[in-house]
PDB file of C-alpha atoms in Angstrom:
ATOM      1  CA  UNK A   1      82.939  -1.001 -68.697  1.00 50.00           C
ATOM      2  CA  UNK A   2      81.623  -4.517 -68.452  1.00 46.00           C
ATOM      3  CA  UNK A   3      78.863  -5.369 -66.045  1.00 41.00           C
ATOM      4  CA  UNK A   4      79.422  -8.159 -63.522  1.00 43.00           C
ATOM      5  CA  UNK A   5      78.132 -11.575 -64.528  1.00 44.00           C
ATOM      6  CA  UNK A   6      74.553 -12.123 -63.420  1.00 49.00           C
ATOM      7  CA  UNK A   7      74.030 -14.135 -60.271  1.00 60.00           C
ATOM      8  CA  UNK A   8      72.567 -17.569 -61.089  1.00 67.00           C
ATOM      9  CA  UNK A   9      68.876 -17.854 -60.193  1.00 87.00           C
ATOM     10  CA  UNK A  10      68.454 -18.955 -56.590  1.00 96.00           C
ATOM     11  CA  UNK A  11      65.216 -20.405 -55.252  1.00 97.00           C
ATOM     12  CA  UNK A  12      64.123 -19.637 -51.719  1.00 97.00           C
ATOM     13  CA  UNK A  13      62.950 -22.508 -49.533  1.00 97.00           C
ATOM     14  CA  UNK A  14      61.309 -21.469 -46.272  1.00 97.00           C
ATOM     15  CA  UNK A  15      60.772 -24.233 -43.721  1.00 96.00           C
ATOM     16  CA  UNK A  16      57.670 -23.264 -41.719  1.00 95.00           C
ATOM     17  CA  UNK A  17      55.963 -26.571 -40.916  1.00 93.00           C
ATOM     18  CA  UNK A  18      56.808 -27.103 -37.249  1.00 90.00           C
ATOM     19  CA  UNK A  19      54.283 -27.258 -34.420  1.00 86.00           C
ATOM     20  CA  UNK A  20      56.504 -25.221 -32.076  1.00 85.00           C
ATOM     21  CA  UNK A  21      56.001 -27.527 -29.098  1.00 83.00           C
ATOM     22  CA  UNK A  22      58.419 -25.630 -26.816  1.00 81.00           C
ATOM     23  CA  UNK A  23      57.170 -22.332 -28.177  1.00 84.00           C
ATOM     24  CA  UNK A  24      53.522 -23.130 -27.446  1.00 82.00           C
ATOM     25  CA  UNK A  25      52.261 -23.147 -31.047  1.00 86.00           C
ATOM     26  CA  UNK A  26      53.430 -22.886 -34.667  1.00 90.00           C
ATOM     27  CA  UNK A  27      56.155 -20.247 -34.880  1.00 90.00           C
ATOM     28  CA  UNK A  28      55.038 -19.340 -38.401  1.00 92.00           C
ATOM     29  CA  UNK A  29      51.989 -17.648 -36.870  1.00 93.00           C
ATOM     30  CA  UNK A  30      53.857 -15.789 -34.094  1.00 90.00           C
ATOM     31  CA  UNK A  31      54.297 -12.065 -34.662  1.00 90.00           C
ATOM     32  CA  UNK A  32      57.131  -9.564 -34.490  1.00 87.00           C
ATOM     33  CA  UNK A  33      56.116  -5.916 -34.794  1.00 87.00           C
ATOM     34  CA  UNK A  34      52.622  -7.030 -35.818  1.00 89.00           C
ATOM     35  CA  UNK A  35      53.891  -9.203 -38.678  1.00 92.00           C
ATOM     36  CA  UNK A  36      53.643 -13.028 -38.670  1.00 95.00           C
ATOM     37  CA  UNK A  37      57.065 -14.675 -38.735  1.00 94.00           C
ATOM     38  CA  UNK A  38      56.166 -16.542 -41.937  1.00 96.00           C
ATOM     39  CA  UNK A  39      55.535 -13.259 -43.782  1.00 96.00           C
ATOM     40  CA  UNK A  40      58.653 -11.649 -42.342  1.00 95.00           C
ATOM     41  CA  UNK A  41      60.797 -14.573 -43.533  1.00 96.00           C
ATOM     42  CA  UNK A  42      59.064 -14.649 -46.921  1.00 96.00           C
ATOM     43  CA  UNK A  43      59.692 -10.914 -47.353  1.00 95.00           C
ATOM     44  CA  UNK A  44      63.348 -11.455 -46.438  1.00 96.00           C
ATOM     45  CA  UNK A  45      63.793 -14.152 -49.085  1.00 96.00           C
ATOM     46  CA  UNK A  46      62.097 -11.997 -51.720  1.00 96.00           C
ATOM     47  CA  UNK A  47      64.195  -8.951 -50.787  1.00 95.00           C
ATOM     48  CA  UNK A  48      67.319 -11.089 -51.213  1.00 95.00           C
ATOM     49  CA  UNK A  49      66.271 -11.834 -54.808  1.00 95.00           C
ATOM     50  CA  UNK A  50      65.184 -15.457 -54.370  1.00 96.00           C
ATOM     51  CA  UNK A  51      62.809 -16.618 -57.095  1.00 94.00           C
ATOM     52  CA  UNK A  52      60.754 -18.688 -56.893  1.00 94.00           C
ATOM     53  CA  UNK A  53      60.091 -19.009 -53.172  1.00 96.00           C
ATOM     54  CA  UNK A  54      58.366 -22.055 -51.711  1.00 97.00           C
ATOM     55  CA  UNK A  55      57.036 -22.190 -48.152  1.00 97.00           C
ATOM     56  CA  UNK A  56      56.841 -25.654 -46.591  1.00 97.00           C
ATOM     57  CA  UNK A  57      53.809 -25.923 -44.307  1.00 96.00           C
ATOM     58  CA  UNK A  58      52.584 -28.620 -41.951  1.00 94.00           C
ATOM     59  CA  UNK A  59      51.213 -27.700 -38.521  1.00 92.00           C
ATOM     60  CA  UNK A  60      48.351 -25.187 -38.942  1.00 93.00           C
ATOM     61  CA  UNK A  61      48.873 -25.536 -42.706  1.00 94.00           C
ATOM     62  CA  UNK A  62      45.587 -23.872 -43.653  1.00 95.00           C
ATOM     63  CA  UNK A  63      46.219 -20.881 -41.390  1.00 95.00           C
ATOM     64  CA  UNK A  64      49.767 -20.395 -42.646  1.00 96.00           C
ATOM     65  CA  UNK A  65      48.742 -20.834 -46.298  1.00 96.00           C
ATOM     66  CA  UNK A  66      45.995 -18.212 -45.831  1.00 96.00           C
ATOM     67  CA  UNK A  67      48.635 -15.633 -44.808  1.00 96.00           C
ATOM     68  CA  UNK A  68      50.702 -16.050 -47.970  1.00 96.00           C
ATOM     69  CA  UNK A  69      50.251 -13.474 -50.750  1.00 94.00           C
ATOM     70  CA  UNK A  70      50.225 -16.408 -53.188  1.00 94.00           C
ATOM     71  CA  UNK A  71      48.865 -19.645 -51.684  1.00 91.00           C
ATOM     72  CA  UNK A  72      50.513 -21.537 -54.561  1.00 90.00           C
ATOM     73  CA  UNK A  73      53.847 -20.885 -52.828  1.00 94.00           C
ATOM     74  CA  UNK A  74      52.869 -23.366 -50.121  1.00 96.00           C
ATOM     75  CA  UNK A  75      54.186 -26.933 -50.199  1.00 96.00           C
ATOM     76  CA  UNK A  76      52.581 -29.359 -47.754  1.00 95.00           C
ATOM     77  CA  UNK A  77      54.941 -31.722 -45.944  1.00 93.00           C
ATOM     78  CA  UNK A  78      52.542 -34.604 -45.320  1.00 90.00           C
ATOM     79  CA  UNK A  79      54.749 -36.142 -42.617  1.00 89.00           C
ATOM     80  CA  UNK A  80      55.855 -32.799 -41.121  1.00 92.00           C
ATOM     81  CA  UNK A  81      55.477 -34.152 -37.556  1.00 84.00           C
ATOM     82  CA  UNK A  82      58.458 -36.472 -38.096  1.00 88.00           C
ATOM     83  CA  UNK A  83      60.795 -33.465 -38.138  1.00 86.00           C
ATOM     84  CA  UNK A  84      62.620 -30.952 -40.298  1.00 88.00           C
ATOM     85  CA  UNK A  85      63.870 -33.677 -42.629  1.00 90.00           C
ATOM     86  CA  UNK A  86      60.340 -34.166 -43.971  1.00 91.00           C
ATOM     87  CA  UNK A  87      60.018 -30.438 -44.665  1.00 94.00           C
ATOM     88  CA  UNK A  88      63.359 -30.268 -46.444  1.00 94.00           C
ATOM     89  CA  UNK A  89      62.507 -33.316 -48.549  1.00 94.00           C
ATOM     90  CA  UNK A  90      59.082 -31.901 -49.523  1.00 95.00           C
ATOM     91  CA  UNK A  91      60.539 -28.517 -50.414  1.00 96.00           C
ATOM     92  CA  UNK A  92      63.460 -29.779 -52.499  1.00 96.00           C
ATOM     93  CA  UNK A  93      61.172 -32.252 -54.276  1.00 95.00           C
ATOM     94  CA  UNK A  94      58.773 -29.429 -55.171  1.00 95.00           C
ATOM     95  CA  UNK A  95      61.621 -27.285 -56.529  1.00 95.00           C
ATOM     96  CA  UNK A  96      62.789 -30.084 -58.851  1.00 92.00           C
ATOM     97  CA  UNK A  97      59.929 -29.190 -61.219  1.00 90.00           C
ATOM     98  CA  UNK A  98      61.197 -25.597 -61.566  1.00 90.00           C
ATOM     99  CA  UNK A  99      63.897 -25.392 -64.242  1.00 87.00           C
ATOM    100  CA  UNK A 100      65.613 -22.044 -63.621  1.00 88.00           C
ATOM    101  CA  UNK A 101      67.197 -22.172 -60.151  1.00 94.00           C
ATOM    102  CA  UNK A 102      70.772 -23.366 -59.908  1.00 95.00           C
ATOM    103  CA  UNK A 103      70.625 -23.519 -56.111  1.00 97.00           C
ATOM    104  CA  UNK A 104      68.190 -23.311 -53.212  1.00 97.00           C
ATOM    105  CA  UNK A 105      68.624 -21.038 -50.210  1.00 97.00           C
ATOM    106  CA  UNK A 106      67.104 -22.825 -47.221  1.00 97.00           C
ATOM    107  CA  UNK A 107      65.817 -20.415 -44.558  1.00 96.00           C
ATOM    108  CA  UNK A 108      63.980 -21.112 -41.294  1.00 95.00           C
ATOM    109  CA  UNK A 109      60.832 -19.333 -40.156  1.00 95.00           C
ATOM    110  CA  UNK A 110      62.162 -18.772 -36.622  1.00 93.00           C
ATOM    111  CA  UNK A 111      65.066 -16.485 -37.595  1.00 93.00           C
ATOM    112  CA  UNK A 112      63.396 -13.054 -37.610  1.00 90.00           C
ATOM    113  CA  UNK A 113      66.669 -11.174 -37.250  1.00 87.00           C
ATOM    114  CA  UNK A 114      68.444 -12.833 -40.154  1.00 93.00           C
ATOM    115  CA  UNK A 115      67.961 -10.104 -42.748  1.00 93.00           C
ATOM    116  CA  UNK A 116      68.199  -9.887 -46.539  1.00 95.00           C
ATOM    117  CA  UNK A 117      71.845  -8.783 -46.376  1.00 96.00           C
ATOM    118  CA  UNK A 118      72.818 -12.129 -44.846  1.00 96.00           C
ATOM    119  CA  UNK A 119      70.787 -14.078 -47.411  1.00 97.00           C
ATOM    120  CA  UNK A 120      72.273 -12.028 -50.245  1.00 96.00           C
ATOM    121  CA  UNK A 121      75.834 -12.653 -49.052  1.00 96.00           C
ATOM    122  CA  UNK A 122      75.261 -16.408 -48.912  1.00 97.00           C
ATOM    123  CA  UNK A 123      73.322 -16.679 -52.185  1.00 96.00           C
ATOM    124  CA  UNK A 124      76.092 -14.799 -54.036  1.00 95.00           C
ATOM    125  CA  UNK A 125      78.060 -18.096 -53.921  1.00 94.00           C
ATOM    126  CA  UNK A 126      75.364 -19.983 -55.843  1.00 96.00           C
ATOM    127  CA  UNK A 127      76.270 -22.553 -58.460  1.00 95.00           C
ATOM    128  CA  UNK A 128      74.711 -25.919 -59.248  1.00 96.00           C
ATOM    129  CA  UNK A 129      77.512 -27.515 -57.180  1.00 96.00           C
ATOM    130  CA  UNK A 130      77.480 -25.193 -54.156  1.00 95.00           C
ATOM    131  CA  UNK A 131      77.356 -26.471 -50.590  1.00 96.00           C
ATOM    132  CA  UNK A 132      77.560 -23.460 -48.286  1.00 97.00           C
ATOM    133  CA  UNK A 133      76.031 -21.999 -45.154  1.00 96.00           C
ATOM    134  CA  UNK A 134      76.135 -18.884 -43.057  1.00 97.00           C
ATOM    135  CA  UNK A 135      78.350 -18.817 -39.982  1.00 96.00           C
ATOM    136  CA  UNK A 136      78.207 -16.435 -37.057  1.00 95.00           C
ATOM    137  CA  UNK A 137      81.628 -15.886 -35.463  1.00 94.00           C
ATOM    138  CA  UNK A 138      82.648 -19.276 -36.818  1.00 94.00           C
ATOM    139  CA  UNK A 139      79.549 -21.164 -35.646  1.00 94.00           C
ATOM    140  CA  UNK A 140      77.566 -22.724 -38.536  1.00 94.00           C
ATOM    141  CA  UNK A 141      73.998 -21.472 -38.875  1.00 94.00           C
ATOM    142  CA  UNK A 142      71.351 -20.572 -41.438  1.00 94.00           C
ATOM    143  CA  UNK A 143      70.627 -19.986 -44.234  1.00 96.00           C
ATOM    144  CA  UNK A 144      72.092 -22.977 -46.069  1.00 96.00           C
ATOM    145  CA  UNK A 145      72.780 -22.835 -49.816  1.00 97.00           C
ATOM    146  CA  UNK A 146      72.380 -26.115 -51.693  1.00 97.00           C
ATOM    147  CA  UNK A 147      73.380 -26.480 -55.333  1.00 96.00           C
ATOM    148  CA  UNK A 148      70.828 -28.151 -57.582  1.00 96.00           C
ATOM    149  CA  UNK A 149      73.139 -31.094 -58.263  1.00 96.00           C
ATOM    150  CA  UNK A 150      72.598 -32.265 -54.675  1.00 95.00           C
ATOM    151  CA  UNK A 151      68.837 -31.764 -54.211  1.00 95.00           C
ATOM    152  CA  UNK A 152      67.732 -35.332 -54.908  1.00 94.00           C
ATOM    153  CA  UNK A 153      70.577 -36.760 -52.806  1.00 93.00           C
ATOM    154  CA  UNK A 154      69.763 -34.488 -49.859  1.00 93.00           C
ATOM    155  CA  UNK A 155      66.029 -35.217 -50.130  1.00 92.00           C
ATOM    156  CA  UNK A 156      66.825 -38.924 -50.031  1.00 90.00           C
ATOM    157  CA  UNK A 157      69.041 -38.529 -46.951  1.00 87.00           C
ATOM    158  CA  UNK A 158      66.820 -36.121 -44.970  1.00 85.00           C
ATOM    159  CA  UNK A 159      65.550 -37.787 -41.806  1.00 79.00           C
ATOM    160  CA  UNK A 160      63.881 -36.793 -38.561  1.00 75.00           C
ATOM    161  CA  UNK A 161      64.741 -33.498 -36.906  1.00 75.00           C
ATOM    162  CA  UNK A 162      68.209 -33.218 -38.388  1.00 71.00           C
ATOM    163  CA  UNK A 163      67.280 -31.918 -41.828  1.00 74.00           C
ATOM    164  CA  UNK A 164      70.453 -31.863 -43.917  1.00 82.00           C
ATOM    165  CA  UNK A 165      72.797 -31.837 -40.898  1.00 83.00           C
ATOM    166  CA  UNK A 166      74.078 -35.393 -41.319  1.00 84.00           C
ATOM    167  CA  UNK A 167      74.543 -34.946 -45.075  1.00 89.00           C
ATOM    168  CA  UNK A 168      76.385 -31.655 -44.570  1.00 90.00           C
ATOM    169  CA  UNK A 169      78.658 -33.283 -41.983  1.00 89.00           C
ATOM    170  CA  UNK A 170      80.079 -35.538 -44.722  1.00 88.00           C
ATOM    171  CA  UNK A 171      80.938 -32.671 -47.078  1.00 92.00           C
ATOM    172  CA  UNK A 172      84.566 -31.620 -47.342  1.00 92.00           C
ATOM    173  CA  UNK A 173      83.453 -28.972 -49.858  1.00 93.00           C
ATOM    174  CA  UNK A 174      81.169 -27.171 -47.379  1.00 95.00           C
ATOM    175  CA  UNK A 175      81.955 -23.450 -47.364  1.00 96.00           C
ATOM    176  CA  UNK A 176      81.188 -21.385 -44.273  1.00 96.00           C
ATOM    177  CA  UNK A 177      80.328 -17.788 -45.114  1.00 97.00           C
ATOM    178  CA  UNK A 178      80.973 -15.506 -42.160  1.00 97.00           C
ATOM    179  CA  UNK A 179      77.970 -13.268 -41.419  1.00 97.00           C
ATOM    180  CA  UNK A 180      78.605 -12.327 -37.794  1.00 94.00           C
ATOM    181  CA  UNK A 181      79.160  -8.721 -38.844  1.00 95.00           C
ATOM    182  CA  UNK A 182      75.575  -8.617 -40.159  1.00 94.00           C
ATOM    183  CA  UNK A 183      73.673 -10.317 -37.327  1.00 89.00           C
ATOM    184  CA  UNK A 184      73.665 -12.953 -34.617  1.00 84.00           C
ATOM    185  CA  UNK A 185      71.723 -15.661 -36.462  1.00 84.00           C
ATOM    186  CA  UNK A 186      69.860 -16.483 -33.249  1.00 81.00           C
ATOM    187  CA  UNK A 187      66.535 -18.256 -33.462  1.00 79.00           C
ATOM    188  CA  UNK A 188      63.258 -17.955 -31.592  1.00 74.00           C
ATOM    189  CA  UNK A 189      62.843 -20.889 -29.231  1.00 71.00           C
ATOM    190  CA  UNK A 190      60.342 -19.553 -26.685  1.00 69.00           C
ATOM    191  CA  UNK A 191      57.907 -16.606 -26.685  1.00 69.00           C
ATOM    192  CA  UNK A 192      60.277 -14.638 -24.433  1.00 69.00           C
ATOM    193  CA  UNK A 193      62.856 -14.672 -27.229  1.00 70.00           C
ATOM    194  CA  UNK A 194      60.696 -12.426 -29.426  1.00 70.00           C
ATOM    195  CA  UNK A 195      60.957  -8.873 -28.033  1.00 60.00           C
ATOM    196  CA  UNK A 196      63.737  -6.702 -29.373  1.00 50.00           C
ATOM    197  CA  UNK A 197      66.285  -7.232 -32.161  1.00 46.00           C
ATOM    198  CA  UNK A 198      69.488  -9.194 -31.736  1.00 42.00           C
TER     199      UNK A 198
END
């Protein structure tokens, strides 16, 4: 019997820099079942086999960094207040110095019910050329898998609150990976969204 080919190394990139204006504070510090969302999301990326994992911080950066098991995982997005694009750019730029990963799995801190099984399904498509994202009953969502070939291009295009959305909209090679059987992919927008699983 031959074993299956090993999955290419996939880095985890957790975007956790937002101030959570509608939420009433940084979502990274909010808790579900007594666990801060940033640690829950970090644990999910690790359980899905992502290595290394980088956590992009901004609002309440010192508080969020202090929660991490390894503060060196934190990447500060200096201009985090300008939107998710700044976080994505900072994270992808930081990963450029790490040789092993062939792709980056971009996860958001406010998706507490997107579990490791969803991340594993998406990351299984990793190559240096991959452009893929989870979909929930046909609706595109997160995480997003970005092949290493595109990191510099995406970082250069990332603007404002749209992250990689505009760049992804131009891609005819974008693959949607259906994950609706594994979860809803819903995010946390307001404190009332937190109780109970999807």
